CSV table of N, CA, C and O in Angstrom, one decimal:
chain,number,residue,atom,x,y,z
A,7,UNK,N,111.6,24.5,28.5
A,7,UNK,CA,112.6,24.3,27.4
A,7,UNK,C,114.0,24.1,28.0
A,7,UNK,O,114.5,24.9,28.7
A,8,UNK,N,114.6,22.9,27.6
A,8,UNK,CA,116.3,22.8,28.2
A,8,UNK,C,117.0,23.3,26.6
A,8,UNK,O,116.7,23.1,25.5
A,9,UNK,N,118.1,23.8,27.2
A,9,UNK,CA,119.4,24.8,26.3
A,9,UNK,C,120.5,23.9,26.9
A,9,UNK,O,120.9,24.0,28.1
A,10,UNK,N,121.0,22.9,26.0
A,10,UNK,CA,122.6,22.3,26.2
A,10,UNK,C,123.3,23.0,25.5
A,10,UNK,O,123.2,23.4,24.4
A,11,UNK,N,124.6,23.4,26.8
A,11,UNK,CA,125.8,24.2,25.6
A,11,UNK,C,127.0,23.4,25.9
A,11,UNK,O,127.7,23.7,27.0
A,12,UNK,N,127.5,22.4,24.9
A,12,UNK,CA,128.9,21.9,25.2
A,12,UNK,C,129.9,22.7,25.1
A,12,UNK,O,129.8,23.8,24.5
A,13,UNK,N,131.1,22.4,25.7
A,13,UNK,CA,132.9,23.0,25.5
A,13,UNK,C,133.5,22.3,25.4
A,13,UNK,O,133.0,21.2,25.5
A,14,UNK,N,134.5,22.2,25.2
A,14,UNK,CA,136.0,21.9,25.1
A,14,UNK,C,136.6,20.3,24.5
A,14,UNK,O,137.4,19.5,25.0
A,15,UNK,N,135.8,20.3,22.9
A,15,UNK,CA,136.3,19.9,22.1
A,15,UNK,C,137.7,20.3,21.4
A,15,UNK,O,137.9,21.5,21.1
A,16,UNK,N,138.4,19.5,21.1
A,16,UNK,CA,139.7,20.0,20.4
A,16,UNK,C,140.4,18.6,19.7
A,16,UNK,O,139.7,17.6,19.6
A,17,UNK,N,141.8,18.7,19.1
A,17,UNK,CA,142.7,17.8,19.0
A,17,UNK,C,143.6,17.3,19.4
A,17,UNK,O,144.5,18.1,19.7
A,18,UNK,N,143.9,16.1,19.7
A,18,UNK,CA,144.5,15.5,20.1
A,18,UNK,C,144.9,14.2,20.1
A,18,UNK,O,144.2,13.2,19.8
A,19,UNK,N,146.6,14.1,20.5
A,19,UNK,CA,147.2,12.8,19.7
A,19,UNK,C,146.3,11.1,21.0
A,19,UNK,O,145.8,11.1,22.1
A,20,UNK,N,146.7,10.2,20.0
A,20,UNK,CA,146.4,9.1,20.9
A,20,UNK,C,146.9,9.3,22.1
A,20,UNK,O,148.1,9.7,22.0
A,21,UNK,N,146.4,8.9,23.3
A,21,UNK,CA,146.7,8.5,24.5
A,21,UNK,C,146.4,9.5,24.9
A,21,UNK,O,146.6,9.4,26.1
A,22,UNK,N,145.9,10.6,24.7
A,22,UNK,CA,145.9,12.2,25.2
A,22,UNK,C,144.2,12.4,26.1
A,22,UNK,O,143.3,11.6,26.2
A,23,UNK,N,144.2,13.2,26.4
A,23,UNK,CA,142.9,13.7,27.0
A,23,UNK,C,142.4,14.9,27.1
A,23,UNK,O,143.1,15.9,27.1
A,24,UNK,N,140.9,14.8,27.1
A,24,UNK,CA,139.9,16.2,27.0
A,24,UNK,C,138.9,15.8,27.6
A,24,UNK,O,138.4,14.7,27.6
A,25,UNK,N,138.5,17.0,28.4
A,25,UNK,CA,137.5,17.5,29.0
A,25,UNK,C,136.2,17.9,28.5
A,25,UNK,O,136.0,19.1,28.3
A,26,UNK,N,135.2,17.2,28.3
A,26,UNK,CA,134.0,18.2,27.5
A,26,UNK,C,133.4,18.8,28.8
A,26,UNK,O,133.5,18.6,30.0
A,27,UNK,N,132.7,19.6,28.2
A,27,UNK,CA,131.3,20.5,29.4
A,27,UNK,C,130.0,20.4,28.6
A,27,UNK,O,129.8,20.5,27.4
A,28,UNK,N,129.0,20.3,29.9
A,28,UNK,CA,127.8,20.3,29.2
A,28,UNK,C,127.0,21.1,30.1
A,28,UNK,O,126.7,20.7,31.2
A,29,UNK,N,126.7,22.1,29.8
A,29,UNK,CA,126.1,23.1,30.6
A,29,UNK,C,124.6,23.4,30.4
A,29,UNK,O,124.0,24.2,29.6
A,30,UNK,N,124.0,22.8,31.4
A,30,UNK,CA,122.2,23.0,31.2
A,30,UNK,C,121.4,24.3,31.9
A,30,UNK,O,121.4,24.6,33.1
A,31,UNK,N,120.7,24.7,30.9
A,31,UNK,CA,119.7,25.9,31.1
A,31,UNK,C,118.5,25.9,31.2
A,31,UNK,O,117.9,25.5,30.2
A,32,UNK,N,117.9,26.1,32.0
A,32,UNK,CA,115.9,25.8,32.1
A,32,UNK,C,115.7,25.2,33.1
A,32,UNK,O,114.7,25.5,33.8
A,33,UNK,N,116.5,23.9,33.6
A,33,UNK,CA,116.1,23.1,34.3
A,33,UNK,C,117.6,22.8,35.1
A,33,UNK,O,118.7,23.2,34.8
A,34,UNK,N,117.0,21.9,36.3
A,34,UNK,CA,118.6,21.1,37.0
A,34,UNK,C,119.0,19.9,36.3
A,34,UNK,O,118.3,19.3,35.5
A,35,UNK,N,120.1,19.7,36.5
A,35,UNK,CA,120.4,18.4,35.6
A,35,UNK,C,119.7,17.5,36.3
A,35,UNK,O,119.3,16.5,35.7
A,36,UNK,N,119.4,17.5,37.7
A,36,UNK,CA,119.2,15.8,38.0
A,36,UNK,C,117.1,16.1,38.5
A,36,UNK,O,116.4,15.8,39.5
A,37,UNK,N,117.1,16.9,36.9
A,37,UNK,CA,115.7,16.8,36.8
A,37,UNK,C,115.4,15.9,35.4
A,37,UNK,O,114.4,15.3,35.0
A,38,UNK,N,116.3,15.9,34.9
A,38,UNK,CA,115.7,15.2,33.5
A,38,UNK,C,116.9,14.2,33.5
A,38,UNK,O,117.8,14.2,34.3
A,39,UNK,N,116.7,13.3,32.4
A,39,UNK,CA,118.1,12.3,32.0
A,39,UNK,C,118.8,12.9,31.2
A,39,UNK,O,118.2,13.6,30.4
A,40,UNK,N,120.3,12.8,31.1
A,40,UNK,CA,121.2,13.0,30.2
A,40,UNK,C,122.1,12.1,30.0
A,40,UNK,O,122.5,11.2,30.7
A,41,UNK,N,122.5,12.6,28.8
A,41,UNK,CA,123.4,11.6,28.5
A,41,UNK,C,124.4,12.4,27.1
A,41,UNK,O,124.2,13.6,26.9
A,42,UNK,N,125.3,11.7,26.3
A,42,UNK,CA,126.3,12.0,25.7
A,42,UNK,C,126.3,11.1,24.4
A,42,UNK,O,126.2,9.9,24.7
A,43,UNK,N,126.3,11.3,23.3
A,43,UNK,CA,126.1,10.5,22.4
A,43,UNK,C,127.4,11.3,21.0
A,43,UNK,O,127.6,12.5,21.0
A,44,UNK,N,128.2,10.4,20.1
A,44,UNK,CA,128.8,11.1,19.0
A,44,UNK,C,128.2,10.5,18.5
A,44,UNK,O,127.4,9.6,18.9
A,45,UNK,N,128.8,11.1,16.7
A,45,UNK,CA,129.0,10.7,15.5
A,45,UNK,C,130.0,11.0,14.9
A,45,UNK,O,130.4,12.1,15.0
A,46,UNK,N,130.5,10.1,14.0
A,46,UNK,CA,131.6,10.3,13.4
A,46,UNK,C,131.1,10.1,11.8
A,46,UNK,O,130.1,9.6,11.3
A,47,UNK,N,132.1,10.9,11.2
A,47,UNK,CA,131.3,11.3,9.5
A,47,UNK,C,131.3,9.7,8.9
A,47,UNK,O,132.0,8.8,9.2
A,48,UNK,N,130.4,9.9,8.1
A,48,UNK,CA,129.9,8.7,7.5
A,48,UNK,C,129.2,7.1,8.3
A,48,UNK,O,128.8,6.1,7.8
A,49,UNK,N,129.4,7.6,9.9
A,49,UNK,CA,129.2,6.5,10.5
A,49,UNK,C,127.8,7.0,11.5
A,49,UNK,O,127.6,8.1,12.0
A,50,UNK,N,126.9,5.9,11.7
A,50,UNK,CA,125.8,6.1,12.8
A,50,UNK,C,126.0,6.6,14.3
A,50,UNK,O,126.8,6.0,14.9
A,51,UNK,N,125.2,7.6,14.9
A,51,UNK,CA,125.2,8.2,16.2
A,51,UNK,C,125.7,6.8,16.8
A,51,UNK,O,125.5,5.8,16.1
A,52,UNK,N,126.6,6.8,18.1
A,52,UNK,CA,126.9,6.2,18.8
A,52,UNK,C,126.0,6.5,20.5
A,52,UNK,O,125.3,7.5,20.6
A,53,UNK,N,126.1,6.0,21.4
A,53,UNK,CA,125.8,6.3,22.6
A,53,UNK,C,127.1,6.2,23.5
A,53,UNK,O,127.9,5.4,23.8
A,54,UNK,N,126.9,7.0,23.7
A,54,UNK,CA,128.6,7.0,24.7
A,54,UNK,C,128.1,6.8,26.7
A,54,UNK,O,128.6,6.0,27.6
A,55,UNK,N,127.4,7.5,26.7
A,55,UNK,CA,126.9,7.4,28.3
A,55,UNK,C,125.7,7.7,28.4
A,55,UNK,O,125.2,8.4,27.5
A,56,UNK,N,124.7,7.3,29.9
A,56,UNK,CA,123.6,8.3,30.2
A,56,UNK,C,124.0,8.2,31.7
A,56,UNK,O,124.5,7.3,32.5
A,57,UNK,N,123.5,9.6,31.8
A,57,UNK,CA,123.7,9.9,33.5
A,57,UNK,C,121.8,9.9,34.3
A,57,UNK,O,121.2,10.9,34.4
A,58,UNK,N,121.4,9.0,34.8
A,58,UNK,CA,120.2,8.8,35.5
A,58,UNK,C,120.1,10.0,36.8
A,58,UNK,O,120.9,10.1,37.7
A,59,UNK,N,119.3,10.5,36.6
A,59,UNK,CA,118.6,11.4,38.0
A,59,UNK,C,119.4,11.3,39.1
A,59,UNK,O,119.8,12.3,39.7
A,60,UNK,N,119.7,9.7,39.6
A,60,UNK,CA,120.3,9.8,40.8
A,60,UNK,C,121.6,10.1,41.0
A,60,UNK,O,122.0,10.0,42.1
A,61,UNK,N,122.4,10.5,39.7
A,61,UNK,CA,123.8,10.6,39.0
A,61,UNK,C,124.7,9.3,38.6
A,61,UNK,O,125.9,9.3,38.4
A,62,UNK,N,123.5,7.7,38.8
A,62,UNK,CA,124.4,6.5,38.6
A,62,UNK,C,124.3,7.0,37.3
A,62,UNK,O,123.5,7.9,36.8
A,63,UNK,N,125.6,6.1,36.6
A,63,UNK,CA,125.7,6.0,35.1
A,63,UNK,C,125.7,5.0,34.3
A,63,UNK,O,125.7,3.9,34.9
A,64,UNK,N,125.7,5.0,32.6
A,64,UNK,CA,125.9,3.6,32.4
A,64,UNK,C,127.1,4.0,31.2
A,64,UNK,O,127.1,5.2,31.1
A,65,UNK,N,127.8,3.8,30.6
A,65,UNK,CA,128.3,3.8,29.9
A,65,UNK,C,128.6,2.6,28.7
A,65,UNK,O,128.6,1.4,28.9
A,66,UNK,N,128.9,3.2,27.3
A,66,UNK,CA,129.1,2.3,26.6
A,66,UNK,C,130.4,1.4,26.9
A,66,UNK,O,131.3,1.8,27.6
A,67,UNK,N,130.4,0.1,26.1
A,67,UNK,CA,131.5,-0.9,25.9
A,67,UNK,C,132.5,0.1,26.0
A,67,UNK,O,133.3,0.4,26.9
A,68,UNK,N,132.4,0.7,24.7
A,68,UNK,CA,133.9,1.2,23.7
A,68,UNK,C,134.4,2.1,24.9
A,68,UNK,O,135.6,2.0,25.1
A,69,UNK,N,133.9,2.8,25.7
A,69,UNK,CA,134.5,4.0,26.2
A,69,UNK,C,134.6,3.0,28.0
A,69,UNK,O,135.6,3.1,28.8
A,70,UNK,N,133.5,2.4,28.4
A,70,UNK,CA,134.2,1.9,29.9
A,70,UNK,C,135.5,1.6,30.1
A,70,UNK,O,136.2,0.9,29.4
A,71,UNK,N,135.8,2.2,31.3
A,71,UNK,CA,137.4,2.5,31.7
A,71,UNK,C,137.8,4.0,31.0
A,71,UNK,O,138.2,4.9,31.7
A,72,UNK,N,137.8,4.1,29.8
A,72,UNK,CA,138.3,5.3,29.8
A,72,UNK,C,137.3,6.9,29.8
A,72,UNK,O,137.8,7.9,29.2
A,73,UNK,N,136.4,7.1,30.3
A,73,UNK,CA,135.4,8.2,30.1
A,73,UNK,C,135.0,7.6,31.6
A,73,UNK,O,134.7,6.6,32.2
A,74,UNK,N,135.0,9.3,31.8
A,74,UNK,CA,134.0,9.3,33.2
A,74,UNK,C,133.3,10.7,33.1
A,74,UNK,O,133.8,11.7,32.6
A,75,UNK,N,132.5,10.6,33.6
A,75,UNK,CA,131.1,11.8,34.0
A,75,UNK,C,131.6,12.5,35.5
A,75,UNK,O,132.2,11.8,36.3
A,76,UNK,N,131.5,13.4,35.7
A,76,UNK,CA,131.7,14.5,37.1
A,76,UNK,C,130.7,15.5,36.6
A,76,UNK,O,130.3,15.6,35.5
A,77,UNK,N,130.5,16.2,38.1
A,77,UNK,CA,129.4,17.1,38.2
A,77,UNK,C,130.0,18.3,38.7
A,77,UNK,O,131.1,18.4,39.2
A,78,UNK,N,129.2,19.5,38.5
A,78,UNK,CA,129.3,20.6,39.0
A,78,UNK,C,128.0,21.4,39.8
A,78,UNK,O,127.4,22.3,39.3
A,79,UNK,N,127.7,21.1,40.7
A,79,UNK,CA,126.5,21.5,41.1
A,79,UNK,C,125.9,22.8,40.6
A,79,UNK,O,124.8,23.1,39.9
A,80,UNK,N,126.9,23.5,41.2
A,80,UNK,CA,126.1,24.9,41.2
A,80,UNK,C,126.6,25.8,39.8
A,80,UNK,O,126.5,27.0,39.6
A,81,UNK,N,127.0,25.1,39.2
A,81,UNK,CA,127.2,25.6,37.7
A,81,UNK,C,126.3,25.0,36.4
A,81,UNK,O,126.0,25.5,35.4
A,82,UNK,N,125.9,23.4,37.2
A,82,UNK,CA,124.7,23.3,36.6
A,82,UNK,C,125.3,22.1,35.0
A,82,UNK,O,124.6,21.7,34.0
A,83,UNK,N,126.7,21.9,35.5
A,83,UNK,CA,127.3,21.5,34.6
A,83,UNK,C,128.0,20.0,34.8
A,83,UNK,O,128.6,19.7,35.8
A,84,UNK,N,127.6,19.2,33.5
A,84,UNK,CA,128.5,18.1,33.8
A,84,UNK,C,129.4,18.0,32.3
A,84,UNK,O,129.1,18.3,31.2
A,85,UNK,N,130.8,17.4,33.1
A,85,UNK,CA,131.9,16.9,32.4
A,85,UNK,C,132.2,15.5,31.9
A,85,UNK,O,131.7,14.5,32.4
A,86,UNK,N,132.9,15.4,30.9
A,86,UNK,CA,132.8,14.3,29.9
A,86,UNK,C,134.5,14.5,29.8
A,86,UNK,O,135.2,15.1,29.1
A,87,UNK,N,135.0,13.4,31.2
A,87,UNK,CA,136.5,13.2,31.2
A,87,UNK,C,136.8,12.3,30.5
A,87,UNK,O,136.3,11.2,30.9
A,88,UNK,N,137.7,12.2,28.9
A,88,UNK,CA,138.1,11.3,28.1
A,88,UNK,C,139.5,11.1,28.7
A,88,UNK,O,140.0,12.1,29.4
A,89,UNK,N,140.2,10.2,28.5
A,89,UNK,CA,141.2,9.6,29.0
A,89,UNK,C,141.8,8.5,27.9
A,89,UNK,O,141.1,7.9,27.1
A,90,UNK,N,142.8,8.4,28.0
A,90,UNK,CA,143.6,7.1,26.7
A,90,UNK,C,143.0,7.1,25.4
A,90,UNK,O,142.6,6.1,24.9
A,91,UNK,N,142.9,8.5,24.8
A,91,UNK,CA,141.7,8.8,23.9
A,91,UNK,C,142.7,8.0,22.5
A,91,UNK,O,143.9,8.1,22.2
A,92,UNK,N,141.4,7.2,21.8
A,92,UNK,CA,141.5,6.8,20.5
A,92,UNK,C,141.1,7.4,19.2
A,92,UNK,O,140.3,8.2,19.1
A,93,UNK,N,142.0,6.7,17.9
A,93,UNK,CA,141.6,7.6,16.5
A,93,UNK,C,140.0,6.9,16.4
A,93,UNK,O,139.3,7.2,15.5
A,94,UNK,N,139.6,6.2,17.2
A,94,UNK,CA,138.4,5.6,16.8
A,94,UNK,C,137.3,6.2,17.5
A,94,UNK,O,136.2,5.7,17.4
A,95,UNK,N,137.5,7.3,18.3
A,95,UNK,CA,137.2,8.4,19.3
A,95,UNK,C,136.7,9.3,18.9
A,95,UNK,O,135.8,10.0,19.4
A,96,UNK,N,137.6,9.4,17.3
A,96,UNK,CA,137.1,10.9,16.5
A,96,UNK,C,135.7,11.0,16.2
A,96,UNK,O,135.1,10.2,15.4
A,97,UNK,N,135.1,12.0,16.6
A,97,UNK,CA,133.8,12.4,16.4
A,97,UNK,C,133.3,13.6,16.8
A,97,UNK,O,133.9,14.3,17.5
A,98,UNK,N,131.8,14.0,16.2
A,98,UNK,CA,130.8,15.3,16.9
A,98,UNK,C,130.5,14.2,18.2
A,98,UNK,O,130.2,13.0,18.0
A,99,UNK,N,130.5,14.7,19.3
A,99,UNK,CA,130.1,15.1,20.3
A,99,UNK,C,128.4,15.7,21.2
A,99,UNK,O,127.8,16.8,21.2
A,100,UNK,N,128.1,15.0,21.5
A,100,UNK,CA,126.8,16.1,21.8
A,100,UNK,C,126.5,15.7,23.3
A,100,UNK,O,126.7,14.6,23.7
A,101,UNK,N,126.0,16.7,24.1
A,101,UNK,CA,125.2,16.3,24.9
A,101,UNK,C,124.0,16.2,24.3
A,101,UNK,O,123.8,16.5,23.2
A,102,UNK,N,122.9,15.4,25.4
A,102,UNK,CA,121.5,15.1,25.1
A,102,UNK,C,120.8,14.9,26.1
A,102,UNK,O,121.2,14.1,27.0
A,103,UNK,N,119.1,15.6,26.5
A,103,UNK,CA,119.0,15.3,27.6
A,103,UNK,C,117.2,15.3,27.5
A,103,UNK,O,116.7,16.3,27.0
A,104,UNK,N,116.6,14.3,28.0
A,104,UNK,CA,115.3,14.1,27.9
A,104,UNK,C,114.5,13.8,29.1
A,104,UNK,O,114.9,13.2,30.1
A,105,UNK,N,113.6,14.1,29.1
A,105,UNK,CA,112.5,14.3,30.7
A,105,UNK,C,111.6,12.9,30.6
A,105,UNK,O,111.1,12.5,31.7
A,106,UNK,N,111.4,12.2,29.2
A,106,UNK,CA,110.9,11.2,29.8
A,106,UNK,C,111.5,9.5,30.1
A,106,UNK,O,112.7,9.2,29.8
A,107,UNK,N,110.8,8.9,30.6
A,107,UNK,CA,111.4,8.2,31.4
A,107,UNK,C,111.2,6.5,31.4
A,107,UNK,O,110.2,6.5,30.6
A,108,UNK,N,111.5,5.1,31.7
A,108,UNK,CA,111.3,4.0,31.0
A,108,UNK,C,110.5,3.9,32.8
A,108,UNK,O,110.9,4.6,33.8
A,109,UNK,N,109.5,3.0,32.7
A,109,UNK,CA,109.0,2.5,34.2
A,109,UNK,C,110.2,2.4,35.3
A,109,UNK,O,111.4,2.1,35.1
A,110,UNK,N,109.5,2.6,36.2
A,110,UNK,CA,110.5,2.7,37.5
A,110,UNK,C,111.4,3.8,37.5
A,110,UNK,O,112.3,3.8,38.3
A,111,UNK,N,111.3,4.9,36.7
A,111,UNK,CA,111.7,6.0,36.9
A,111,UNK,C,113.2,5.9,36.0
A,111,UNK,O,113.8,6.9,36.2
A,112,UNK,N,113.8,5.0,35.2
A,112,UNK,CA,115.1,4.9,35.1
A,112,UNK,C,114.8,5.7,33.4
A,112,UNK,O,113.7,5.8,32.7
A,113,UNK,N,115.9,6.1,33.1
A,113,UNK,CA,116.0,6.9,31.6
A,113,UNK,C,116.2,5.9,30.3
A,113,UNK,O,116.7,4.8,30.4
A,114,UNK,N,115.9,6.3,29.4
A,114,UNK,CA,115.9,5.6,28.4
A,114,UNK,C,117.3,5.0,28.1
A,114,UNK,O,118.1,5.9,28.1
A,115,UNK,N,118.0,3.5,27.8
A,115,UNK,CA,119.5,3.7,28.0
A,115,UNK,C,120.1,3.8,26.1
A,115,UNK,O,120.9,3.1,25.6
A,116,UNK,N,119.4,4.8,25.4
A,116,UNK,CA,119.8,5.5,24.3
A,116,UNK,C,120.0,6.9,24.1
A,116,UNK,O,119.0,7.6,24.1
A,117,UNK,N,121.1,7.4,24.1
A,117,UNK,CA,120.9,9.1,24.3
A,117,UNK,C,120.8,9.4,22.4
A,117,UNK,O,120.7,10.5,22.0
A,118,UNK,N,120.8,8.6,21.9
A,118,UNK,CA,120.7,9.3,20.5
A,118,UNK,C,119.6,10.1,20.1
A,118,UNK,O,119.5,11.1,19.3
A,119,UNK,N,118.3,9.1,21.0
A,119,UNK,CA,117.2,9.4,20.7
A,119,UNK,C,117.0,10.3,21.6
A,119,UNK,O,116.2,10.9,21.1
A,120,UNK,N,117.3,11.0,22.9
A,120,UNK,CA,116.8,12.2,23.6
A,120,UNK,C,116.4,13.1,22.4
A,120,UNK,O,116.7,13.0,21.2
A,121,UNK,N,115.4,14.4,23.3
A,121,UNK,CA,114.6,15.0,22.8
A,121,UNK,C,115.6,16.5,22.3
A,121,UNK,O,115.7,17.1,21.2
A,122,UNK,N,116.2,16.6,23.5
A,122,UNK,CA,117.2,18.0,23.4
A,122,UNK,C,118.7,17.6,23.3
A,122,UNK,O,119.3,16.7,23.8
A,123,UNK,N,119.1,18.6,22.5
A,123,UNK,CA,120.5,18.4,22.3
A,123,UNK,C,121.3,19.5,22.1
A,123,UNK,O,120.7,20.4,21.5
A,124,UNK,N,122.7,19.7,22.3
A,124,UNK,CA,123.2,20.8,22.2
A,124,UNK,C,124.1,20.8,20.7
A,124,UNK,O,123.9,19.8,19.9
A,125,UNK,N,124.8,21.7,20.3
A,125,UNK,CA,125.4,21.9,19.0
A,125,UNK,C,126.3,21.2,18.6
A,125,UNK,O,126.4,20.9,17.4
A,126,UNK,N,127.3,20.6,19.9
A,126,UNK,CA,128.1,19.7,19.6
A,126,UNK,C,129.4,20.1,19.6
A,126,UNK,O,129.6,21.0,18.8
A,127,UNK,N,130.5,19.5,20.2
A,127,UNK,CA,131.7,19.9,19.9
A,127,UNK,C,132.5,18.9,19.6
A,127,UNK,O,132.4,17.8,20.2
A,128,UNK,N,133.6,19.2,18.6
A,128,UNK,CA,134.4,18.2,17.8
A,128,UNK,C,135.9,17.9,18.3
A,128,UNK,O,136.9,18.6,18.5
A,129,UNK,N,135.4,16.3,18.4
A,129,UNK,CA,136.6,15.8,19.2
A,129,UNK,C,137.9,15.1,18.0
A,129,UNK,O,137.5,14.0,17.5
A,130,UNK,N,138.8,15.3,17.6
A,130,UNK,CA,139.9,14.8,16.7
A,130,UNK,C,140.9,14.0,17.5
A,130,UNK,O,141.6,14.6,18.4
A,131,UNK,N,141.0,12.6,17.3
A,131,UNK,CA,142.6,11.7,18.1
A,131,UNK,C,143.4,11.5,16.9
A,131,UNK,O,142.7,11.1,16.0
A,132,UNK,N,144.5,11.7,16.6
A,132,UNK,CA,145.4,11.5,15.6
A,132,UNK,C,146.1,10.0,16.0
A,132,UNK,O,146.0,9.5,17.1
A,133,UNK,N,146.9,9.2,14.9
A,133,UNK,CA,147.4,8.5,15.8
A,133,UNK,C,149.1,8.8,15.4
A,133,UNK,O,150.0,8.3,16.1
């Protein structure tokens, strides 16, 4: 069983920045795929990133250039660096992380659909 526990959602004005955490329990991260997916009220899950086993990434349109992924080894944790953050930004948050896998070993490139997910932490950009 994997246990995602995000952190460090908050508010903040445009151009500002936050740090999420995604902290995995049960397993290593670069045993399963993960990835990062929002929603914002009234609008459909989005996919924001997936991080592949070998830690390449892929990221969506809307957030390339500004969102990057870092690791923490031995904490077992990865970060969700937002940067030049937009009101179009505003959303739940989630990590997401699933064990199976598309041929050739690469992860599915939808994290909406992963199997496990954490609670979610809420991101607000004002403008």
């Amino acid at each position: 069983q994997v246990q995602l526990v995000e952190s460090g959602g908050g508010s903040v004005q445009a151009g500002g920045s936050l740090r999420l955490s995604c902290t995995i329990y049960g397993y290593s991260y670069r045993s399963v795929c993960m990835g990062w997916f929002r929603q914002a009220p009234g609008k459909e899950r989005e996919g924001v990133v997936v991080i592949e086993r070998d830690g390449s990434t892929n990221y969506a349109d809307s957030v390339k250039g500004r969102f990057t992924i870092s690791e923490d080894n031995a904490k077992n944790t990865l970060y969700l660096q937002m940067n030049s953050l937009k009101p179009e930004d505003t959303a739940m948050y989630y990590c997401a992380a699933d064990f199976r896998m598309r041929r050739g070993g690469y992860c599915y490139t939808n994290p909406t659909e992963y199997k496990y997910r954490g609670q979610g932490t809420q991101v607000t950009v004002s403008s």
